[in-house]
mmCIF file of C-alpha atoms and ligand atoms in Angstrom:
data_model
loop_
_atom_site.group_PDB
_atom_site.id
_atom_site.type_symbol
_atom_site.label_atom_id
_atom_site.label_comp_id
_atom_site.label_asym_id
_atom_site.label_seq_id
_atom_site.Cartn_x
_atom_site.Cartn_y
_atom_site.Cartn_z
ATOM 1 C CA UNK A 198 40.545 34.020 13.946
ATOM 2 C CA UNK A 199 39.557 36.841 16.276
ATOM 3 C CA UNK A 200 37.291 38.155 13.570
ATOM 4 C CA UNK A 201 35.558 34.755 13.495
ATOM 5 C CA UNK A 202 35.044 34.891 17.236
ATOM 6 C CA UNK A 203 33.614 38.411 16.974
ATOM 7 C CA UNK A 204 31.281 37.196 14.250
ATOM 8 C CA UNK A 205 30.180 34.249 16.376
ATOM 9 C CA UNK A 206 29.446 36.575 19.282
ATOM 10 C CA UNK A 207 27.505 38.965 17.059
ATOM 11 C CA UNK A 208 25.546 36.522 14.876
ATOM 12 C CA UNK A 209 25.625 33.359 17.058
ATOM 13 C CA UNK A 210 26.670 31.175 14.146
ATOM 14 C CA UNK A 211 29.517 30.289 11.830
ATOM 15 C CA UNK A 212 29.816 28.029 8.816
ATOM 16 C CA UNK A 213 31.024 24.463 9.242
ATOM 17 C CA UNK A 214 34.406 25.442 7.797
ATOM 18 C CA UNK A 215 34.711 28.350 10.196
ATOM 19 C CA UNK A 216 33.899 26.177 13.221
ATOM 20 C CA UNK A 217 36.475 23.643 12.024
ATOM 21 C CA UNK A 218 39.118 26.348 11.672
ATOM 22 C CA UNK A 219 38.397 27.677 15.144
ATOM 23 C CA UNK A 220 38.563 24.208 16.700
ATOM 24 C CA UNK A 221 41.784 23.352 14.882
ATOM 25 C CA UNK A 222 43.540 26.589 15.808
ATOM 26 C CA UNK A 223 46.060 25.982 18.577
ATOM 27 C CA UNK A 224 47.142 29.553 19.177
ATOM 28 C CA UNK A 225 47.052 30.475 22.810
ATOM 29 C CA UNK A 226 45.945 34.054 22.172
ATOM 30 C CA UNK A 227 42.944 32.825 20.166
ATOM 31 C CA UNK A 228 41.866 30.435 22.919
ATOM 32 C CA UNK A 229 42.246 33.230 25.481
ATOM 33 C CA UNK A 230 40.195 35.608 23.361
ATOM 34 C CA UNK A 231 37.443 33.022 22.828
ATOM 35 C CA UNK A 232 37.176 32.349 26.562
ATOM 36 C CA UNK A 233 37.173 36.024 27.373
ATOM 37 C CA UNK A 234 34.365 36.767 24.923
ATOM 38 C CA UNK A 235 32.267 33.834 26.172
ATOM 39 C CA UNK A 236 32.886 34.831 29.781
ATOM 40 C CA UNK A 237 31.654 38.340 29.003
ATOM 41 C CA UNK A 238 28.512 37.025 27.340
ATOM 42 C CA UNK A 239 27.704 34.808 30.330
ATOM 43 C CA UNK A 240 28.244 37.707 32.715
ATOM 44 C CA UNK A 241 25.997 39.978 30.650
ATOM 45 C CA UNK A 242 23.316 37.289 30.567
ATOM 46 C CA UNK A 243 23.400 35.984 34.140
ATOM 47 C CA UNK A 244 25.499 38.394 36.154
ATOM 48 C CA UNK A 245 28.022 36.727 38.430
ATOM 49 C CA UNK A 246 25.524 34.237 39.890
ATOM 50 C CA UNK A 247 26.228 30.563 39.295
ATOM 51 C CA UNK A 248 23.208 28.265 39.549
ATOM 52 C CA UNK A 249 23.556 25.177 41.736
ATOM 53 C CA UNK A 250 21.858 21.841 41.084
ATOM 54 C CA UNK A 251 21.860 19.018 43.599
ATOM 55 C CA UNK A 252 22.815 15.797 41.825
ATOM 56 C CA UNK A 253 21.274 12.635 43.241
ATOM 57 C CA UNK A 254 22.700 9.504 41.653
ATOM 58 C CA UNK A 255 19.691 7.283 42.220
ATOM 59 C CA UNK A 256 21.182 4.021 40.994
ATOM 60 C CA UNK A 257 24.015 2.486 39.006
ATOM 61 C CA UNK A 258 22.294 -0.569 37.577
ATOM 62 C CA UNK A 259 22.284 -0.362 33.814
ATOM 63 C CA UNK A 260 21.202 -2.668 31.013
ATOM 64 C CA UNK A 261 23.325 -0.754 28.519
ATOM 65 C CA UNK A 262 26.927 -1.497 27.723
ATOM 66 C CA UNK A 263 28.402 1.780 26.442
ATOM 67 C CA UNK A 264 32.116 1.253 25.867
ATOM 68 C CA UNK A 265 33.154 4.407 27.737
ATOM 69 C CA UNK A 266 31.061 4.058 30.861
ATOM 70 C CA UNK A 267 32.156 2.524 34.157
ATOM 71 C CA UNK A 268 28.644 1.434 35.113
ATOM 72 C CA UNK A 269 28.129 -0.499 31.885
ATOM 73 C CA UNK A 270 26.456 -3.868 32.273
ATOM 74 C CA UNK A 271 29.645 -5.831 31.566
ATOM 75 C CA UNK A 272 31.540 -4.278 34.448
ATOM 76 C CA UNK A 273 31.118 -6.896 37.152
ATOM 77 C CA UNK A 274 33.592 -5.238 39.506
ATOM 78 C CA UNK A 275 31.268 -2.467 40.684
ATOM 79 C CA UNK A 276 28.798 -2.913 43.541
ATOM 80 C CA UNK A 277 25.348 -2.186 42.225
ATOM 81 C CA UNK A 278 22.804 -0.131 44.174
ATOM 82 C CA UNK A 279 19.489 1.600 43.782
ATOM 83 C CA UNK A 280 18.277 4.211 46.248
ATOM 84 C CA UNK A 281 14.854 3.713 47.735
ATOM 85 C CA UNK A 282 12.316 6.513 47.664
ATOM 86 C CA UNK A 283 12.827 7.546 51.279
ATOM 87 C CA UNK A 284 16.546 7.880 50.712
ATOM 88 C CA UNK A 285 15.972 10.047 47.651
ATOM 89 C CA UNK A 286 13.539 12.216 49.620
ATOM 90 C CA UNK A 287 16.098 12.498 52.415
ATOM 91 C CA UNK A 288 18.671 13.708 49.871
ATOM 92 C CA UNK A 289 16.192 16.336 48.679
ATOM 93 C CA UNK A 290 15.529 17.422 52.244
ATOM 94 C CA UNK A 291 19.196 17.860 52.947
ATOM 95 C CA UNK A 292 19.644 19.671 49.647
ATOM 96 C CA UNK A 293 16.720 21.987 50.272
ATOM 97 C CA UNK A 294 18.142 22.996 53.646
ATOM 98 C CA UNK A 295 21.450 23.770 51.942
ATOM 99 C CA UNK A 296 19.702 26.058 49.441
ATOM 100 C CA UNK A 297 19.271 23.803 46.420
ATOM 101 C CA UNK A 298 16.135 24.524 44.377
ATOM 102 C CA UNK A 299 16.862 22.034 41.605
ATOM 103 C CA UNK A 300 17.203 18.304 42.152
ATOM 104 C CA UNK A 301 18.737 16.255 39.380
ATOM 105 C CA UNK A 302 17.983 12.555 39.527
ATOM 106 C CA UNK A 303 20.505 10.677 37.450
ATOM 107 C CA UNK A 304 20.882 6.941 37.064
ATOM 108 C CA UNK A 305 21.657 4.021 34.812
ATOM 109 C CA UNK A 306 19.021 2.512 32.555
ATOM 110 C CA UNK A 307 17.671 0.071 35.084
ATOM 111 C CA UNK A 308 14.660 -1.984 33.982
ATOM 112 C CA UNK A 309 13.941 -2.946 37.594
ATOM 113 C CA UNK A 310 13.316 0.732 38.300
ATOM 114 C CA UNK A 311 9.884 0.801 36.700
ATOM 115 C CA UNK A 312 8.244 3.814 35.093
ATOM 116 C CA UNK A 313 5.531 3.583 37.724
ATOM 117 C CA UNK A 314 8.009 3.692 40.583
ATOM 118 C CA UNK A 315 9.799 6.628 38.990
ATOM 119 C CA UNK A 316 6.534 8.449 38.392
ATOM 120 C CA UNK A 317 5.560 8.065 42.037
ATOM 121 C CA UNK A 318 8.984 9.177 43.182
ATOM 122 C CA UNK A 319 8.748 12.316 41.055
ATOM 123 C CA UNK A 320 5.228 12.980 42.348
ATOM 124 C CA UNK A 321 6.439 12.669 45.943
ATOM 125 C CA UNK A 322 9.235 15.190 45.372
ATOM 126 C CA UNK A 323 6.881 17.495 43.519
ATOM 127 C CA UNK A 324 4.417 17.407 46.437
ATOM 128 C CA UNK A 325 7.091 18.029 49.059
ATOM 129 C CA UNK A 326 8.957 20.742 47.127
ATOM 130 C CA UNK A 327 6.497 22.670 44.957
ATOM 131 C CA UNK A 328 9.006 25.492 44.497
ATOM 132 C CA UNK A 329 11.821 23.287 43.171
ATOM 133 C CA UNK A 330 12.735 22.188 39.678
ATOM 134 C CA UNK A 331 13.037 18.446 39.083
ATOM 135 C CA UNK A 332 15.559 17.395 36.464
ATOM 136 C CA UNK A 333 15.857 13.838 35.209
ATOM 137 C CA UNK A 334 18.864 12.144 33.625
ATOM 138 C CA UNK A 335 17.732 8.561 33.217
ATOM 139 C CA UNK A 336 18.654 7.807 29.644
ATOM 140 C CA UNK A 337 16.499 6.482 26.862
ATOM 141 C CA UNK A 338 12.880 5.697 27.705
ATOM 142 C CA UNK A 339 9.632 5.416 25.788
ATOM 143 C CA UNK A 340 7.705 8.521 24.869
ATOM 144 C CA UNK A 341 4.986 7.384 27.263
ATOM 145 C CA UNK A 342 7.451 7.214 30.139
ATOM 146 C CA UNK A 343 8.712 10.722 29.427
ATOM 147 C CA UNK A 344 5.118 11.938 29.352
ATOM 148 C CA UNK A 345 4.269 10.259 32.663
ATOM 149 C CA UNK A 346 7.332 11.722 34.342
ATOM 150 C CA UNK A 347 6.489 15.162 33.010
ATOM 151 C CA UNK A 348 2.902 14.975 34.224
ATOM 152 C CA UNK A 349 4.138 13.803 37.617
ATOM 153 C CA UNK A 350 6.095 17.036 37.940
ATOM 154 C CA UNK A 351 9.475 16.748 36.233
ATOM 155 C CA UNK A 352 10.572 19.914 34.440
ATOM 156 C CA UNK A 353 13.892 19.218 32.793
ATOM 157 C CA UNK A 354 15.669 16.274 31.183
ATOM 158 C CA UNK A 355 19.350 15.751 30.419
ATOM 159 C CA UNK A 356 20.252 13.315 27.655
ATOM 160 C CA UNK A 357 23.565 13.868 25.934
ATOM 161 C CA UNK A 358 23.614 12.750 22.330
ATOM 162 C CA UNK A 359 27.341 11.911 22.882
ATOM 163 C CA UNK A 360 28.188 12.282 19.158
ATOM 164 C CA UNK A 361 26.067 13.238 16.194
ATOM 165 C CA UNK A 362 28.060 11.126 13.761
ATOM 166 C CA UNK A 363 26.456 7.751 13.177
ATOM 167 C CA UNK A 364 29.705 5.859 12.618
ATOM 168 C CA UNK A 365 31.295 7.435 15.642
ATOM 169 C CA UNK A 366 28.181 6.675 17.702
ATOM 170 C CA UNK A 367 28.615 3.020 16.802
ATOM 171 C CA UNK A 368 32.264 3.136 17.854
ATOM 172 C CA UNK A 369 31.160 4.197 21.338
ATOM 173 C CA UNK A 370 28.065 2.071 21.768
ATOM 174 C CA UNK A 371 27.251 -1.618 21.295
ATOM 175 C CA UNK A 372 24.931 -2.941 18.608
ATOM 176 C CA UNK A 373 21.371 -2.434 19.706
ATOM 177 C CA UNK A 374 21.869 1.203 20.585
ATOM 178 C CA UNK A 375 21.350 3.787 17.879
ATOM 179 C CA UNK A 376 21.895 7.480 17.358
ATOM 180 C CA UNK A 377 18.519 7.517 15.689
ATOM 181 C CA UNK A 378 16.679 6.482 18.858
ATOM 182 C CA UNK A 379 18.750 8.878 20.976
ATOM 183 C CA UNK A 380 17.734 11.760 18.719
ATOM 184 C CA UNK A 381 14.137 10.566 18.724
ATOM 185 C CA UNK A 382 14.152 10.712 22.522
ATOM 186 C CA UNK A 383 15.504 14.267 22.451
ATOM 187 C CA UNK A 384 12.778 15.288 20.026
ATOM 188 C CA UNK A 385 10.091 13.775 22.258
ATOM 189 C CA UNK A 386 11.460 15.467 25.349
ATOM 190 C CA UNK A 387 11.303 18.812 23.636
ATOM 191 C CA UNK A 388 7.801 18.232 22.272
ATOM 192 C CA UNK A 389 6.516 17.161 25.669
ATOM 193 C CA UNK A 390 7.695 20.442 27.129
ATOM 194 C CA UNK A 391 10.818 19.590 29.108
ATOM 195 C CA UNK A 392 13.657 22.049 29.258
ATOM 196 C CA UNK A 393 15.976 19.714 27.429
ATOM 197 C CA UNK A 394 19.699 19.270 27.766
ATOM 198 C CA UNK A 395 22.054 17.504 25.441
ATOM 199 C CA UNK A 396 25.788 17.462 24.839
ATOM 200 C CA UNK A 397 28.892 15.414 24.328
ATOM 201 C CA UNK A 398 32.065 14.107 25.853
ATOM 202 C CA UNK A 399 35.171 15.718 24.404
ATOM 203 C CA UNK A 400 37.988 13.445 23.293
ATOM 204 C CA UNK A 401 36.186 10.129 23.076
ATOM 205 C CA UNK A 402 38.136 7.533 21.083
ATOM 206 C CA UNK A 403 37.894 8.200 17.354
ATOM 207 C CA UNK A 404 36.478 11.710 17.736
ATOM 208 C CA UNK A 405 37.650 14.145 15.054
ATOM 209 C CA UNK A 406 37.211 17.861 14.502
ATOM 210 C CA UNK A 407 34.752 17.002 11.740
ATOM 211 C CA UNK A 408 32.661 15.107 14.319
ATOM 212 C CA UNK A 409 32.746 18.069 16.682
ATOM 213 C CA UNK A 410 31.529 20.338 13.901
ATOM 214 C CA UNK A 411 28.619 17.947 13.363
ATOM 215 C CA UNK A 412 27.855 18.161 17.088
ATOM 216 C CA UNK A 413 27.935 21.955 16.954
ATOM 217 C CA UNK A 414 25.598 22.072 13.953
ATOM 218 C CA UNK A 415 23.206 19.658 15.652
ATOM 219 C CA UNK A 416 23.151 21.737 18.811
ATOM 220 C CA UNK A 417 22.604 24.865 16.755
ATOM 221 C CA UNK A 418 19.576 23.272 15.061
ATOM 222 C CA UNK A 419 18.178 21.569 18.179
ATOM 223 C CA UNK A 420 18.674 24.618 20.365
ATOM 224 C CA UNK A 421 18.677 22.806 23.724
ATOM 225 C CA UNK A 422 18.045 24.787 26.892
ATOM 226 C CA UNK A 423 20.989 23.048 28.577
ATOM 227 C CA UNK A 424 24.323 21.953 27.120
ATOM 228 C CA UNK A 425 26.607 19.494 28.943
ATOM 229 C CA UNK A 426 30.220 19.339 27.807
ATOM 230 C CA UNK A 427 32.881 17.370 29.644
ATOM 231 C CA UNK A 428 36.112 15.617 28.783
ATOM 232 C CA UNK A 429 36.086 11.864 28.257
ATOM 233 C CA UNK A 430 37.965 10.182 31.116
ATOM 234 C CA UNK A 431 38.851 6.482 30.831
ATOM 235 C CA UNK A 432 37.496 3.945 33.300
ATOM 236 C CA UNK A 433 39.780 1.018 34.077
ATOM 237 C CA UNK A 434 37.119 -1.689 33.664
ATOM 238 C CA UNK A 435 35.904 -0.675 30.204
ATOM 239 C CA UNK A 436 37.115 -1.372 26.647
ATOM 240 C CA UNK A 437 38.456 2.202 26.615
ATOM 241 C CA UNK A 438 40.639 1.716 29.708
ATOM 242 C CA UNK A 439 43.875 2.464 27.859
ATOM 243 C CA UNK A 440 42.578 5.451 25.889
ATOM 244 C CA UNK A 441 43.796 8.935 26.729
ATOM 245 C CA UNK A 442 41.488 11.422 28.443
ATOM 246 C CA UNK A 443 40.001 14.281 26.450
ATOM 247 C CA UNK A 444 41.667 17.665 26.347
ATOM 248 C CA UNK A 445 40.815 20.378 28.843
ATOM 249 C CA UNK A 446 41.634 23.042 26.254
ATOM 250 C CA UNK A 447 39.272 21.567 23.680
ATOM 251 C CA UNK A 448 36.532 21.176 26.301
ATOM 252 C CA UNK A 449 36.829 24.845 27.255
ATOM 253 C CA UNK A 450 36.894 25.906 23.633
ATOM 254 C CA UNK A 451 33.660 24.065 22.903
ATOM 255 C CA UNK A 452 32.075 25.396 26.053
ATOM 256 C CA UNK A 453 32.886 28.955 24.946
ATOM 257 C CA UNK A 454 31.629 28.333 21.414
ATOM 258 C CA UNK A 455 28.318 27.075 22.822
ATOM 259 C CA UNK A 456 28.036 30.126 25.045
ATOM 260 C CA UNK A 457 28.566 32.460 22.086
ATOM 261 C CA UNK A 458 26.112 30.469 19.955
ATOM 262 C CA UNK A 459 23.489 30.354 22.655
ATOM 263 C CA UNK A 460 23.879 33.142 25.247
ATOM 264 C CA UNK A 461 20.877 32.044 27.362
ATOM 265 C CA UNK A 462 21.771 28.344 27.561
ATOM 266 C CA UNK A 463 22.350 26.724 30.931
ATOM 267 C CA UNK A 464 25.850 25.278 30.683
ATOM 268 C CA UNK A 465 27.423 23.434 33.602
ATOM 269 C CA UNK A 466 31.062 23.426 34.492
ATOM 270 C CA UNK A 467 31.085 19.639 34.671
ATOM 271 C CA UNK A 468 32.378 17.200 37.266
ATOM 272 C CA UNK A 469 34.533 15.552 34.592
ATOM 273 C CA UNK A 470 36.301 18.851 33.955
ATOM 274 C CA UNK A 471 36.801 19.352 37.698
ATOM 275 C CA UNK A 472 38.099 15.788 37.959
ATOM 276 C CA UNK A 473 40.684 16.143 35.227
ATOM 277 C CA UNK A 474 42.374 19.281 36.572
ATOM 278 C CA UNK A 475 42.107 20.812 40.044
ATOM 279 C CA UNK A 476 41.016 24.230 38.743
ATOM 280 C CA UNK A 477 38.754 22.771 36.042
ATOM 281 C CA UNK A 478 35.540 23.979 37.622
ATOM 282 C CA UNK A 479 36.786 27.555 37.808
ATOM 283 C CA UNK A 480 38.163 27.445 34.293
ATOM 284 C CA UNK A 481 34.779 26.240 33.018
ATOM 285 C CA UNK A 482 33.027 29.180 34.673
ATOM 286 C CA UNK A 483 35.542 31.641 33.293
ATOM 287 C CA UNK A 484 35.025 30.137 29.820
ATOM 288 C CA UNK A 485 31.278 30.789 29.940
ATOM 289 C CA UNK A 486 29.633 28.074 32.063
ATOM 290 C CA UNK A 487 26.979 29.233 34.548
ATOM 291 C CA UNK A 488 25.913 26.088 36.424
ATOM 292 C CA UNK A 489 27.545 23.696 38.890
ATOM 293 C CA UNK A 490 26.069 20.396 40.035
ATOM 294 C CA UNK A 491 27.373 19.342 43.453
ATOM 295 C CA UNK A 492 26.818 15.751 44.486
ATOM 296 C CA UNK A 493 23.897 15.227 46.849
ATOM 297 C CA UNK A 494 23.934 11.421 46.791
ATOM 298 C CA UNK A 495 24.434 9.464 50.016
ATOM 299 C CA UNK A 496 28.237 9.665 50.528
ATOM 300 C CA UNK A 497 28.605 5.913 51.041
ATOM 301 C CA UNK A 498 27.227 5.183 47.550
ATOM 302 C CA UNK A 499 29.182 7.797 45.628
ATOM 303 C CA UNK A 500 32.155 5.552 44.896
ATOM 304 C CA UNK A 501 29.839 3.132 43.116
ATOM 305 C CA UNK A 502 28.546 5.731 40.677
ATOM 306 C CA UNK A 503 31.851 5.421 38.882
ATOM 307 C CA UNK A 504 31.272 6.598 35.323
ATOM 308 C CA UNK A 505 35.036 7.123 35.006
ATOM 309 C CA UNK A 506 38.118 6.777 37.202
ATOM 310 C CA UNK A 507 38.728 9.156 40.115
ATOM 311 C CA UNK A 508 35.379 10.900 39.573
ATOM 312 C CA UNK A 509 35.220 13.818 41.987
ATOM 313 C CA UNK A 510 32.347 13.512 44.464
ATOM 314 C CA UNK A 511 33.623 15.183 47.622
ATOM 315 C CA UNK A 512 34.885 18.602 48.694
ATOM 316 C CA UNK A 513 33.780 21.365 46.347
ATOM 317 C CA UNK A 514 32.069 18.718 44.199
ATOM 318 C CA UNK A 515 29.721 17.745 47.043
ATOM 319 C CA UNK A 516 26.614 19.360 48.473
ATOM 320 C CA UNK A 517 28.165 19.272 51.949
ATOM 321 C CA UNK A 518 31.165 21.104 50.502
ATOM 322 C CA UNK A 519 29.067 24.057 49.394
ATOM 323 C CA UNK A 520 31.041 26.479 51.511
ATOM 324 C CA UNK A 521 34.277 25.477 49.863
ATOM 325 C CA UNK A 522 32.618 25.732 46.468
ATOM 326 C CA UNK A 523 31.244 29.132 47.379
ATOM 327 C CA UNK A 524 34.687 30.290 48.474
ATOM 328 C CA UNK A 525 36.237 29.077 45.256
ATOM 329 C CA UNK A 526 33.630 30.837 43.152
ATOM 330 C CA UNK A 527 34.151 34.059 45.093
ATOM 331 C CA UNK A 528 37.876 33.814 44.513
ATOM 332 C CA UNK A 529 37.212 34.223 40.786
ATOM 333 C CA UNK A 530 34.559 36.912 41.159
ATOM 334 C CA UNK A 531 31.407 34.783 41.139
ATOM 335 C CA UNK A 532 28.850 33.735 43.751
ATOM 336 C CA UNK A 533 26.518 30.777 44.121
ATOM 337 C CA UNK A 534 22.894 31.566 43.363
ATOM 338 C CA UNK A 535 20.066 29.723 45.123
ATOM 339 C CA UNK A 536 17.558 30.762 42.478
ATOM 340 C CA UNK A 537 15.808 27.946 40.652
ATOM 341 C CA UNK A 538 17.477 29.081 37.459
ATOM 342 C CA UNK A 539 15.026 28.021 34.781
ATOM 343 C CA UNK A 540 15.792 28.675 31.167
ATOM 344 C CA UNK A 541 14.731 32.173 30.255
ATOM 345 C CA UNK A 542 13.026 32.457 26.918
ATOM 346 C CA UNK A 543 13.648 35.927 25.565
HETATM 347 N N1 5AD B 64 34.132 10.043 30.850
HETATM 348 C C1 5AD B 64 33.451 11.202 30.867
HETATM 349 N N2 5AD B 64 32.109 11.270 30.863
HETATM 350 C C2 5AD B 64 31.426 10.112 30.866
HETATM 351 N N3 5AD B 64 30.104 9.868 30.847
HETATM 352 C C3 5AD B 64 29.927 8.533 30.855
HETATM 353 N N4 5AD B 64 31.113 7.899 30.891
HETATM 354 C C4 5AD B 64 32.066 8.875 30.878
HETATM 355 C C5 5AD B 64 33.478 8.850 30.863
HETATM 356 N N5 5AD B 64 34.166 7.716 30.847
HETATM 357 C C6 5AD B 64 29.101 10.915 30.688
HETATM 358 C C7 5AD B 64 28.251 10.665 29.433
HETATM 359 C C8 5AD B 64 26.840 10.572 30.001
HETATM 360 C C9 5AD B 64 26.967 11.290 31.311
HETATM 361 C C10 5AD B 64 25.940 10.951 32.323
HETATM 362 O O1 5AD B 64 28.239 10.932 31.784
HETATM 363 O O2 5AD B 64 28.356 11.760 28.534
HETATM 364 O O3 5AD B 64 25.874 11.143 29.152
#
C-alpha cells in the first residue's frame, strides 16, 4: 500500500483498482502514511499559510429538494431569509477589515433572487473591493447567468458534483435534477474562465467505494482548481434523517488522495468536518487541506442556513472568531494567510 501512495505522490495518478484498494484498506499505518505524504506535499506547495475565505450565506430559499439538504424546499420548519444587498456589502466590509480577501457568496437556488439582482450585487462588491476575489456557490444556473456573473466581476465558482454515478445521483436527488446538467454547468464554468471547484460529500446513503473511485477519476479528468470534500451529516427534517454520518477517516483519506493527485489544488478543511469532530478542522489541514472558510454571515441568520444538524457557525468557524482559529492553526504549526490565494497555474 505504501508503494501505491509513493506512486500517487510521484505520478499523481493510480488505476481505478489501485484507488479502490487504497480506499478499502483499513490499516492505521497506511492512513497515517497517506496523510503524512499529503501534508508534506501541501507544505511544499503552499508553505504553512492557510488561505481564509469569508463565507456569506446570502439566502436559504431553494426550489430544489435534494434529499440530504436541510434547506430543501420540502422542509417547512426552517425560517427562510434572503440578505439584501446592503447587508451583503456590510458583511464584506466587516470581512475586509478582518483581513479577508476572498468573499464566497453561497445560497440556495432561489428563483426570486434574479440573475440581474445577483449581477448587480457582484458588480457592487467588485467596485468596492477591486483587490478581492469573489467566489460564487449558487448552484445550477444557465450558461448566460454564469457569463453575466463572470463579467460583473466574479472569479471563482463552487459547484460540487456530489457523486459522479448516475444511479447514485438519482438516489440523492429528486426527479427533475440530473447529473448530466450538473456536469454541463461545471463545463460551462470552466469554459467561461472561472476558477472552478467541485467535490462530494463522503458517506452519503448508498455510496460505495466504486462510486468514490468514479468521483476520483472524474476529478482527475476535470482537474478543478478547488476541491471540496466533507462528510455527509444527516439533517433531522430530511428523508435522510436516520442515516449515519459519513466517516471522518474516509473524508481525510480522500482529501489526502486529492492533494497527492493535484498538488496545487485549493482544498478546504470543511465546516462539515469541523462539525463532526472537534479537531476536524486541524485534522483536515494536517491531511493536506490548505483553505478554511469562516462564516461571515450575519450571526442572527446563521441558524437558518442549516444544511445539516449542528452545523458549526461560531467560534473558530466564524469570521469574528478569527483569533481563535489563528491560535488553533498555530498550535499545529500553521498560520492564517491574508493573501487572496488564487489558483496558481504552473
Ligand atoms: N451534510 C453534509 N454536507 C451537505 N451539503 C448539503 N447538505 C449536506 C449534508 N446534509 C453540502 C453539499 C453542497 C454544499 C453546499 O453543502 O455537498 O454542495
